[in-house]
CSV table of C-alpha atoms and ligand atoms in Angstrom, one decimal:
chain,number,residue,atom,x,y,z
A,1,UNK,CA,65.3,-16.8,-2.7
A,2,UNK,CA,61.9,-15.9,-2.0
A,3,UNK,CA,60.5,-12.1,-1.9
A,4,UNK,CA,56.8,-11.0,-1.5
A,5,UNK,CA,54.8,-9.1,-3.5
A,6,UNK,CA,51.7,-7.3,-2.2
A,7,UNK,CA,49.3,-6.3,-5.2
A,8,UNK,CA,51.3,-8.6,-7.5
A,9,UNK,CA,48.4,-9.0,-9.7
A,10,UNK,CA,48.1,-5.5,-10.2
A,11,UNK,CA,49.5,-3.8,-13.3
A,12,UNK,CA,53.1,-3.0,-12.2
A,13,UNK,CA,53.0,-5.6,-9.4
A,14,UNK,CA,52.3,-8.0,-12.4
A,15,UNK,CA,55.3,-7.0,-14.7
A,16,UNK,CA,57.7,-6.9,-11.7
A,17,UNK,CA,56.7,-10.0,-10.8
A,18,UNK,CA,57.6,-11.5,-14.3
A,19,UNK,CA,61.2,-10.1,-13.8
A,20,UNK,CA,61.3,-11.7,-10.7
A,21,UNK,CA,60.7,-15.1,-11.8
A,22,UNK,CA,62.9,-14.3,-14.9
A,23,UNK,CA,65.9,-13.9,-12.7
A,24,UNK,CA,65.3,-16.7,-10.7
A,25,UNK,CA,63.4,-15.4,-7.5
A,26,UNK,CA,60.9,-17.3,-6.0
A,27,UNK,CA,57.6,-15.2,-6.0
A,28,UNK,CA,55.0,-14.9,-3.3
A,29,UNK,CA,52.0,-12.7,-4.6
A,30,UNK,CA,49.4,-11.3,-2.0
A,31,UNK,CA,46.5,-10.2,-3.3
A,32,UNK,CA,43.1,-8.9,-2.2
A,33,UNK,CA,41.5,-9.0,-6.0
A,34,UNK,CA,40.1,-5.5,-5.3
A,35,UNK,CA,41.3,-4.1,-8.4
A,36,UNK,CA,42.8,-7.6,-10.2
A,37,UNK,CA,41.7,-10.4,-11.0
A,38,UNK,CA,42.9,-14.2,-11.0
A,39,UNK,CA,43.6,-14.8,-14.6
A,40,UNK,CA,46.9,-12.4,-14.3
A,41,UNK,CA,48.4,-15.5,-12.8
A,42,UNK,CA,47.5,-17.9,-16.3
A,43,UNK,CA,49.4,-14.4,-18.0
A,44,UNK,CA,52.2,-14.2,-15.7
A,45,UNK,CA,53.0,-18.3,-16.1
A,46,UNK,CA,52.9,-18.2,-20.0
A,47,UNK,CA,55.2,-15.2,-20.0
A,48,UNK,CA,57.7,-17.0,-17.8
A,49,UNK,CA,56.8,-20.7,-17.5
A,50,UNK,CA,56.7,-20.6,-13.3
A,51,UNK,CA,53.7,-20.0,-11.6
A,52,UNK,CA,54.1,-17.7,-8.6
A,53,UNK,CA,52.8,-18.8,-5.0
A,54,UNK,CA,49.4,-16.9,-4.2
A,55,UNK,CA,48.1,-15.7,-1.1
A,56,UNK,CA,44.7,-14.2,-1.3
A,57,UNK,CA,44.3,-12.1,1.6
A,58,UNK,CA,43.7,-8.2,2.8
A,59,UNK,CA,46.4,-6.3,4.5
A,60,UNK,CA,44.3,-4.6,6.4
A,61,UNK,CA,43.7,-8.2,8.1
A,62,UNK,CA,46.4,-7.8,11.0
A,63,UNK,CA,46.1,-11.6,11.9
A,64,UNK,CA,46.2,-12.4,8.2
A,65,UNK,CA,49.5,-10.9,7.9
A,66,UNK,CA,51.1,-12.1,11.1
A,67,UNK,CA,50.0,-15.8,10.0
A,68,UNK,CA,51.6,-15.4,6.7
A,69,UNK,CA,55.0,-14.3,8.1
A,70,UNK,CA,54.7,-17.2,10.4
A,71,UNK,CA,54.0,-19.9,7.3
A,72,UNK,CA,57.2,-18.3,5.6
A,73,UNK,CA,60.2,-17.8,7.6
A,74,UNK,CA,62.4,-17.3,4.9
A,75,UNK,CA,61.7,-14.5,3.2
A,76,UNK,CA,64.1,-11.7,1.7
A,77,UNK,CA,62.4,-9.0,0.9
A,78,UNK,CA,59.2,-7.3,0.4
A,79,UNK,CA,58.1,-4.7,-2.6
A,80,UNK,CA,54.6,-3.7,-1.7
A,81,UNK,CA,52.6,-2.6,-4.6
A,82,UNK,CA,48.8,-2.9,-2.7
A,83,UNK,CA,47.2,0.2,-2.0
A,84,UNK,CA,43.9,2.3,-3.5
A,85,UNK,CA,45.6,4.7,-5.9
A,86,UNK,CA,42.6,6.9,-7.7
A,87,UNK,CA,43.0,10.1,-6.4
A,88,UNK,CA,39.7,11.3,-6.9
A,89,UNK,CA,38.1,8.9,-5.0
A,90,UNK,CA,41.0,9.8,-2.5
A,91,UNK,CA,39.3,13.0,-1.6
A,92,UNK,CA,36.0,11.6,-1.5
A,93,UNK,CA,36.6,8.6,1.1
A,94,UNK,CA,40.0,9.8,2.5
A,95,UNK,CA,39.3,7.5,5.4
A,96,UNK,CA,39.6,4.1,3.6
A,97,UNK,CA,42.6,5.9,1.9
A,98,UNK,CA,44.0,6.4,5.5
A,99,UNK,CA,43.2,2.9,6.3
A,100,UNK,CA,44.1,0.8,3.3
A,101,UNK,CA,47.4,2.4,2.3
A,102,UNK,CA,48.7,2.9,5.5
A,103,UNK,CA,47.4,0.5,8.1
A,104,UNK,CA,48.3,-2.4,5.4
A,105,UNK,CA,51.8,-0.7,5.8
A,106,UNK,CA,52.6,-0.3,9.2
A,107,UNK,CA,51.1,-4.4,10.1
A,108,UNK,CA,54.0,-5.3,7.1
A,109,UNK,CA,56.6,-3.7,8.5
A,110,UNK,CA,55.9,-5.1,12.3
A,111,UNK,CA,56.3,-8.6,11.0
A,112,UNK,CA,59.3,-7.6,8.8
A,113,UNK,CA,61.1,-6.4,11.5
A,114,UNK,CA,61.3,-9.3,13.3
A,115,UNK,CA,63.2,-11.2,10.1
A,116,UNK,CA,66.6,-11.3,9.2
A,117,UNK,CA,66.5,-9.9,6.1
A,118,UNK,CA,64.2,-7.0,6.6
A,119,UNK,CA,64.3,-5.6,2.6
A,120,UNK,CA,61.5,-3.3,1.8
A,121,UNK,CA,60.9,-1.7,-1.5
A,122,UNK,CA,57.7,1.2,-1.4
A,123,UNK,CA,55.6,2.1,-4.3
A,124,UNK,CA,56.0,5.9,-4.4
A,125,UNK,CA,54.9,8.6,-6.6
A,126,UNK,CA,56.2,11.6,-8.4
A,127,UNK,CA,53.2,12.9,-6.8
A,128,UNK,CA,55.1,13.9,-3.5
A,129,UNK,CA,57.1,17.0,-5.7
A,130,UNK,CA,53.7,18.5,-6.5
A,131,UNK,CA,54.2,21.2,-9.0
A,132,UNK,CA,58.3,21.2,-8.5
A,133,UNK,CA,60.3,24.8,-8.3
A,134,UNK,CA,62.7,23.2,-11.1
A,135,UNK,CA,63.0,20.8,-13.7
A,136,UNK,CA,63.7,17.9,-14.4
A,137,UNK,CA,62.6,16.9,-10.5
A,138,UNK,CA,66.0,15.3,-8.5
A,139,UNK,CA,65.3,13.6,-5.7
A,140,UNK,CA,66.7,16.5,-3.6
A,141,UNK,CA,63.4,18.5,-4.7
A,142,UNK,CA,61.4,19.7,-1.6
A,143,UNK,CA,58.3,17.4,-0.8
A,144,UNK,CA,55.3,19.5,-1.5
A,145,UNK,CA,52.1,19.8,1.0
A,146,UNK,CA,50.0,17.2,-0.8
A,147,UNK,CA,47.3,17.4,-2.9
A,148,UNK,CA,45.1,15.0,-2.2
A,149,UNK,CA,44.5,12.2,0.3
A,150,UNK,CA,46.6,9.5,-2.0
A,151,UNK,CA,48.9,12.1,-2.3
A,152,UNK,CA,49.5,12.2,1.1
A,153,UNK,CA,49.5,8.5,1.8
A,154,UNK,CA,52.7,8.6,-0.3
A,155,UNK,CA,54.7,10.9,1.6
A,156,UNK,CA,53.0,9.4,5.0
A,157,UNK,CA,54.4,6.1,4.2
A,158,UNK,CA,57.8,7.7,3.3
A,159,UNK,CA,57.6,9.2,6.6
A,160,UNK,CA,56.9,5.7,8.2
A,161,UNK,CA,60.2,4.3,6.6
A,162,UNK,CA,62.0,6.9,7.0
A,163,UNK,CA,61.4,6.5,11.1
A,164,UNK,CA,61.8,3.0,11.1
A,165,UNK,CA,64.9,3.0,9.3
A,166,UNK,CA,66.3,5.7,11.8
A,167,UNK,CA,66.0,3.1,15.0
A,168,UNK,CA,66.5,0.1,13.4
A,169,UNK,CA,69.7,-0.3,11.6
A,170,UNK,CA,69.2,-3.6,10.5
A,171,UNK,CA,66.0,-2.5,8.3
A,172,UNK,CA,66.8,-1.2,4.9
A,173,UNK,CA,64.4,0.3,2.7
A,174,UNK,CA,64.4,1.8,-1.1
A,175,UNK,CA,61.3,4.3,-2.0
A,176,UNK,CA,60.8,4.7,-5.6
A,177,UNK,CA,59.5,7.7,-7.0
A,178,UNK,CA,57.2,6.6,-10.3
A,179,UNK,CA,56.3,9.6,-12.8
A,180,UNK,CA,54.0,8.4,-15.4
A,181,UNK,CA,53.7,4.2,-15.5
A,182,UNK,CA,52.5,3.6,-18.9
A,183,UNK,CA,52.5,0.6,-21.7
A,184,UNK,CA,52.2,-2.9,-21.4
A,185,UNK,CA,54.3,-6.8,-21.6
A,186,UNK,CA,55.6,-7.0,-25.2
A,187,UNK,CA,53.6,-10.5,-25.3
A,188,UNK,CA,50.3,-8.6,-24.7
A,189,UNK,CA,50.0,-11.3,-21.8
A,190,UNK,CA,49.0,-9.2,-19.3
A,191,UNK,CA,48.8,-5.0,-19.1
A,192,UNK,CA,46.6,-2.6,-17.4
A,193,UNK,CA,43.0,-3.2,-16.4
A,194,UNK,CA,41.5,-0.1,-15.8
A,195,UNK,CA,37.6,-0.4,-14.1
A,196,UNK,CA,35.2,2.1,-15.5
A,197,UNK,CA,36.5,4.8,-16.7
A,198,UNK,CA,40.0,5.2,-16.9
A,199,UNK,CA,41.7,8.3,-15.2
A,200,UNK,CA,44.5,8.3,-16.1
A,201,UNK,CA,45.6,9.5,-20.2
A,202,UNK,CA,46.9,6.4,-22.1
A,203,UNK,CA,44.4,3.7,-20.9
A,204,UNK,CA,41.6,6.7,-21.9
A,205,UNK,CA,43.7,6.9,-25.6
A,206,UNK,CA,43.5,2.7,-26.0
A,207,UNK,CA,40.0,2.5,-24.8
A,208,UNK,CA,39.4,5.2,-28.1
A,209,UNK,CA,41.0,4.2,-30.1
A,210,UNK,CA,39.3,0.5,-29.4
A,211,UNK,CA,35.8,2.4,-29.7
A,212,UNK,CA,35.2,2.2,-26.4
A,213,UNK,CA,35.0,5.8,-25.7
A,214,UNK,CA,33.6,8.3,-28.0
A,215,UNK,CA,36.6,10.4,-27.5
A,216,UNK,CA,39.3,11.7,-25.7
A,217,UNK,CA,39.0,15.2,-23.7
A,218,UNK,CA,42.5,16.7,-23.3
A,219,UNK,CA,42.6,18.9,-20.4
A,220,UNK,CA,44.0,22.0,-21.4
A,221,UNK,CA,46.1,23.8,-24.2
A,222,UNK,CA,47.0,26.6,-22.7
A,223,UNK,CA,49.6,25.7,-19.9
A,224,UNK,CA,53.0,27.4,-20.7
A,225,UNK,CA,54.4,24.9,-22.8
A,226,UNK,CA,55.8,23.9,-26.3
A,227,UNK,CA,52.3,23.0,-27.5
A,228,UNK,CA,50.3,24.3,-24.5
A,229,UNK,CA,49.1,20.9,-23.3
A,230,UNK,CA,50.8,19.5,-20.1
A,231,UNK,CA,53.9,17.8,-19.9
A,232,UNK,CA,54.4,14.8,-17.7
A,233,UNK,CA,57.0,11.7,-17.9
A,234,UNK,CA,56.2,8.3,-19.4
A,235,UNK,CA,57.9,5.6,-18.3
A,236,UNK,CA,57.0,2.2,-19.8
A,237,UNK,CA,56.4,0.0,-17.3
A,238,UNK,CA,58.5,-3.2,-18.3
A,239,UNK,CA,61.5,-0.7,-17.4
A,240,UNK,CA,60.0,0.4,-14.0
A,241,UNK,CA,59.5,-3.3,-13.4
A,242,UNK,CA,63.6,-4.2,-14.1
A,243,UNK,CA,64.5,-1.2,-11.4
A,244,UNK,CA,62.5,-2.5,-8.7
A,245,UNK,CA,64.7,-6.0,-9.6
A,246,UNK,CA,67.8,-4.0,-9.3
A,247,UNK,CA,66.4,-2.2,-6.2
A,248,UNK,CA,65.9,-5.3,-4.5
A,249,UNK,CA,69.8,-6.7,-5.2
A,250,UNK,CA,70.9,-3.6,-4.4
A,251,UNK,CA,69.6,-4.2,-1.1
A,252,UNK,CA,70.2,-8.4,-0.4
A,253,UNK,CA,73.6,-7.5,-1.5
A,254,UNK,CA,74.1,-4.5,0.7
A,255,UNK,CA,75.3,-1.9,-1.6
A,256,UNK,CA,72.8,0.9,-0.4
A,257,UNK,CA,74.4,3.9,0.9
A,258,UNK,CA,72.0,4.2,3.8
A,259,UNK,CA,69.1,2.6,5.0
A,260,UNK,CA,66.6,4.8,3.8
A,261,UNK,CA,67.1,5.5,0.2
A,262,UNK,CA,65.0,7.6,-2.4
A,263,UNK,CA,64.8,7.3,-6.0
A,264,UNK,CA,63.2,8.4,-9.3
A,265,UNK,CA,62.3,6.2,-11.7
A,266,UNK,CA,61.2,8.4,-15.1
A,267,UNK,CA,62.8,8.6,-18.4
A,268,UNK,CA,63.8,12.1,-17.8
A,269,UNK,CA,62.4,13.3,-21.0
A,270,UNK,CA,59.4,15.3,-20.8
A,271,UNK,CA,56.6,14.8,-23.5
A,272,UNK,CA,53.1,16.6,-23.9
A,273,UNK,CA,49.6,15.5,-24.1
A,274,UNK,CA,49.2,16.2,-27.8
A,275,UNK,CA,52.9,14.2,-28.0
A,276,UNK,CA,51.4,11.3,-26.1
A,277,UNK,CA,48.4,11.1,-29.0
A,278,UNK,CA,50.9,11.8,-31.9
A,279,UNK,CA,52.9,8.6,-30.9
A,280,UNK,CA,49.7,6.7,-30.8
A,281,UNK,CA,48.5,7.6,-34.2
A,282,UNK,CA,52.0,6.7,-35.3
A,283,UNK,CA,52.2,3.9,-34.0
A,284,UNK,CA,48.7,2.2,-34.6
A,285,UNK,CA,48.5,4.2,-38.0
A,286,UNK,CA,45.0,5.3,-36.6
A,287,UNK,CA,43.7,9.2,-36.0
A,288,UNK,CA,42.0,9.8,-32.6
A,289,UNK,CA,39.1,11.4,-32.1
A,290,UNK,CA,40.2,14.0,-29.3
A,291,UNK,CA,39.2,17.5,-28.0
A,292,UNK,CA,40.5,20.1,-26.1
A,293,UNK,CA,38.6,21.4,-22.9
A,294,UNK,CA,39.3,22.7,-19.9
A,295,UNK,CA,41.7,22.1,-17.4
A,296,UNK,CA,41.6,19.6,-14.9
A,297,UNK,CA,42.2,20.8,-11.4
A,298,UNK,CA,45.1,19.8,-9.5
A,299,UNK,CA,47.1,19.2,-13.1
A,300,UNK,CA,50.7,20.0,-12.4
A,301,UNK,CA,51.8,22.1,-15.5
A,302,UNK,CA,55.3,19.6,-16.0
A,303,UNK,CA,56.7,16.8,-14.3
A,304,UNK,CA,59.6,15.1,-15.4
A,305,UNK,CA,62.8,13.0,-13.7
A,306,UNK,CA,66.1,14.1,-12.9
A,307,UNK,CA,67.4,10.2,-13.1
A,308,UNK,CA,71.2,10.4,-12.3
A,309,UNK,CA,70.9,8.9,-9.2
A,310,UNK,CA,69.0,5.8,-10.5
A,311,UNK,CA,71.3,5.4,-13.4
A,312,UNK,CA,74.3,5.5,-11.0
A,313,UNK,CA,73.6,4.5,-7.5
A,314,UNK,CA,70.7,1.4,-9.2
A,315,UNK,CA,72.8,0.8,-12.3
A,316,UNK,CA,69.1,1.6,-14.3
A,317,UNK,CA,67.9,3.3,-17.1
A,318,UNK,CA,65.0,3.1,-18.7
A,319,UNK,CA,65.5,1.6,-22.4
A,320,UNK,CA,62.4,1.8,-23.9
A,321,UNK,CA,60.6,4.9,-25.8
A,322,UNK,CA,57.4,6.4,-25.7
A,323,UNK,CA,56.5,4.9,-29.0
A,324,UNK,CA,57.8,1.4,-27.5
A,325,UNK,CA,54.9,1.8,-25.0
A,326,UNK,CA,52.4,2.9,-26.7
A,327,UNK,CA,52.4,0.1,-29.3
A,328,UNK,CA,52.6,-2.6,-26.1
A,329,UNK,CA,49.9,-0.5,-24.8
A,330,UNK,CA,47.3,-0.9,-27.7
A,331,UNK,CA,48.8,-4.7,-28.4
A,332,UNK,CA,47.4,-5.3,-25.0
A,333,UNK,CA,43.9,-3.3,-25.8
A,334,UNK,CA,43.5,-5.2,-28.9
A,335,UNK,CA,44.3,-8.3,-27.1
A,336,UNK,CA,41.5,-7.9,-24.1
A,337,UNK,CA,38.9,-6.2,-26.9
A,338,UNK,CA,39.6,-9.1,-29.1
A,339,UNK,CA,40.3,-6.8,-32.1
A,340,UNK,CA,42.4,-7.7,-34.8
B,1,LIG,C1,47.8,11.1,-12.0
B,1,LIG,C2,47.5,11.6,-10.6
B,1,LIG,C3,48.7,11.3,-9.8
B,1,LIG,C4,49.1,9.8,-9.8
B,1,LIG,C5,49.2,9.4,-11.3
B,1,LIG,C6,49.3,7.9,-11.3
B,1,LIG,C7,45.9,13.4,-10.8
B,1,LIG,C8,45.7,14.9,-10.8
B,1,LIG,N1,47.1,13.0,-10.7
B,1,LIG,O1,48.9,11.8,-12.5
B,1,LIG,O2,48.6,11.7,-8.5
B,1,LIG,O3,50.3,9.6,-9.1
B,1,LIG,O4,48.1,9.7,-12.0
B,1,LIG,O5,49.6,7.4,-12.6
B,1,LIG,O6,45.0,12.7,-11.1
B,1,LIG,N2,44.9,13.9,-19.5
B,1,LIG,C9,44.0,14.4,-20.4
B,1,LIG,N3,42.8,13.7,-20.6
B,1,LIG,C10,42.5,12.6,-19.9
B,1,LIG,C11,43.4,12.1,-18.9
B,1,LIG,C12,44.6,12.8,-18.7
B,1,LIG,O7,44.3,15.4,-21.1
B,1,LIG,O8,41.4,12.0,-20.1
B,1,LIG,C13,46.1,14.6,-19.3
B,1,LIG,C14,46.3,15.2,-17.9
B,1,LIG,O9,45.8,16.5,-17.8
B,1,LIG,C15,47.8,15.2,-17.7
B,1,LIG,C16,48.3,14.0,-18.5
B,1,LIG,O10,47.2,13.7,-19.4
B,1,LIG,O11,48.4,16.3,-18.3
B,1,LIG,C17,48.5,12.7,-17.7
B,1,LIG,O12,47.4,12.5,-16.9
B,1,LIG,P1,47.3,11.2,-15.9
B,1,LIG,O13,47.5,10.0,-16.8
B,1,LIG,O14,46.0,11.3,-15.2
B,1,LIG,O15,48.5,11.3,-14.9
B,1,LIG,P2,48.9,12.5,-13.9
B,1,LIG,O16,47.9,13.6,-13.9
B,1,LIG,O17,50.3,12.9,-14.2
């Protein structure tokens, strides 16, 4: 059965793609290599032993997309990973924001609902709750004005789905709600490839700890919480990979609910900044050089997942621990820093 994956070579496109293959889908990556690069193919065939078909194109190519859907007839379903995703650059060039993660979408879904089997899975964010009125976040949580241009792209394309769905009875579509998409593949095979300097808190920890980066600035100790630093949800991202699997038979086999469905996909167990560095010192028996300074703006003081509906309704639940992902995660450092 063969489903496409749009930024399959990126890091959770990559690991979803590997459960794909492991339960006997037929993969179609496309790819622009903005923010990947070729060798995650060599990782993805010695983890599973298949190679996955490989388009390299840009979605934002509206004749490149029609072609493709012309060259494969057949296909099931769609779980689109590509789109720009650092929000700070979000705010500074919201147009190509604008344009890449929402043009890309809307030319998909034209030639998806033309097929048969019009199966769409969306890459969205935990992002859309802003800071939410209660916690954990359920999916019944009001959608917050967004904070940033990537920010809003997320509940856009929600929107977009949402519409479509609402017409077109025979198009069914999942959105999953990711908090905090950390770690790496057990093998160290392939992980997260960060460029420049990383953003985001446990490829900045890695990079440390690998001597990379002199050290690590934690934003903030004095946010109302057990330790003072901010809490967020960390979900290792071999787990979120399996639940967009499930996701996508949830859908070929027509057990959704409605057409339009929403889920989270967290741990639901909070855990702070200072936790996050604590499991990495336990783990890799190292001590990080860190620091406390300000905060960052547009830090949400807590986010973590109500996740009843996904371990009901998807039949998921994320197995691994925080600990779990922070060992993959520096396996994988060590691995692309060739450290021993
Ligand atoms: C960030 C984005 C969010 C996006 C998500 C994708 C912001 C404000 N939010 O979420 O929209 O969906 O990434 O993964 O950028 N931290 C440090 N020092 C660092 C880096 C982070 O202390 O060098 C702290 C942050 O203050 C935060 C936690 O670590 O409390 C997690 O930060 P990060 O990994 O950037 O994720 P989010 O802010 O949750």
């Amino acid at each position: 059965m063969q489903i496409v994956v749009t930024g399959g070579l990126g890091f959770i496109g990559s690991h979803t793609v590997v459960e794909l293959q492991n339960e006997g889908f037929e993969v179609i990556i496309i790819d622009n290599l903005s923010n990947s690069s070729r060798d995650v193919l060599d990782g993805i065939k010695s983890i599973t032993g298949k190679s996955p078909i490989f388009e390299e194109f840009d979605l934002r190519e509206k004749s490149k997309v029609q072609d493709f859907f012309k060259r494969y007839p057949n296909i099931k379903g769609v779980i689109h990973f590509a789109a720009s995703k650092a929000v700070g650059e979000s705010v500074q060039e919201p147009l190509l924001y604008y344009e890449n993660n929402i043009s890309s979408l809307v030319y998909l879904l034209q030639e998806l609902k033309a097929l048969p089997d019009a199966n769409f899975i969306f890459s969205s964010s935990c992002t859309v709750y802003g800071q939410a009125d209660e916690l954990p976040i359920s999916e019944n949580a009001p959608v917050k004005p967004a904070e940033s241009p990537y920010g809003n792209t997320k509940q856009i394309g929600e929107e977009i789905l949402k519409d479509v769905c609402k017409i077109d009875a025979h198009f069914n579509a999942i959105a999953l709600r990711y908090f905090n998409p950390i770690g790496a593949h057990s093998t160290a095979k392939i992980g997260e490839l960060p460029i420049g300097v990383p953003q985001n808190l446990v490829p900045f920890i890695t990079q440390t700890g690998a001597g990379l980066r002199e050290k690590l600035s934690v934003f903030g100790d004095d946010y109302p919480t057990v330790d003072g630093t901010c809490i967020r949800d960390y979900i290792h991202v071999v787990d979120l990979a399996k639940a967009h699997v499930v996701a996508l038979q949830r859908l070929i086999k027509s057990k959704h609910k409605s057409n339009f469905e929403v889920f989270n996909l967290g741990t639901g167990k909070g855990s702070s900044v200072l936790e996050v560095i604590q499991s990495f010192e336990r783990v890799t028996d190292l001590k990080l050089n860190y620091q406390i300074v300000g905060r960052r703006e547009g830090d949400v003081i807590a986010a973590y997942a109500e996740t009843t509906k996904a371990n009901q309704d998807l039949g998921w639940k994320a197995q691994l621990t925080l600990d779990d992902a922070m060992a993959s995660a520096w396996k994988w450092e060590k691995q692309i820093r060739n450290i021993k």
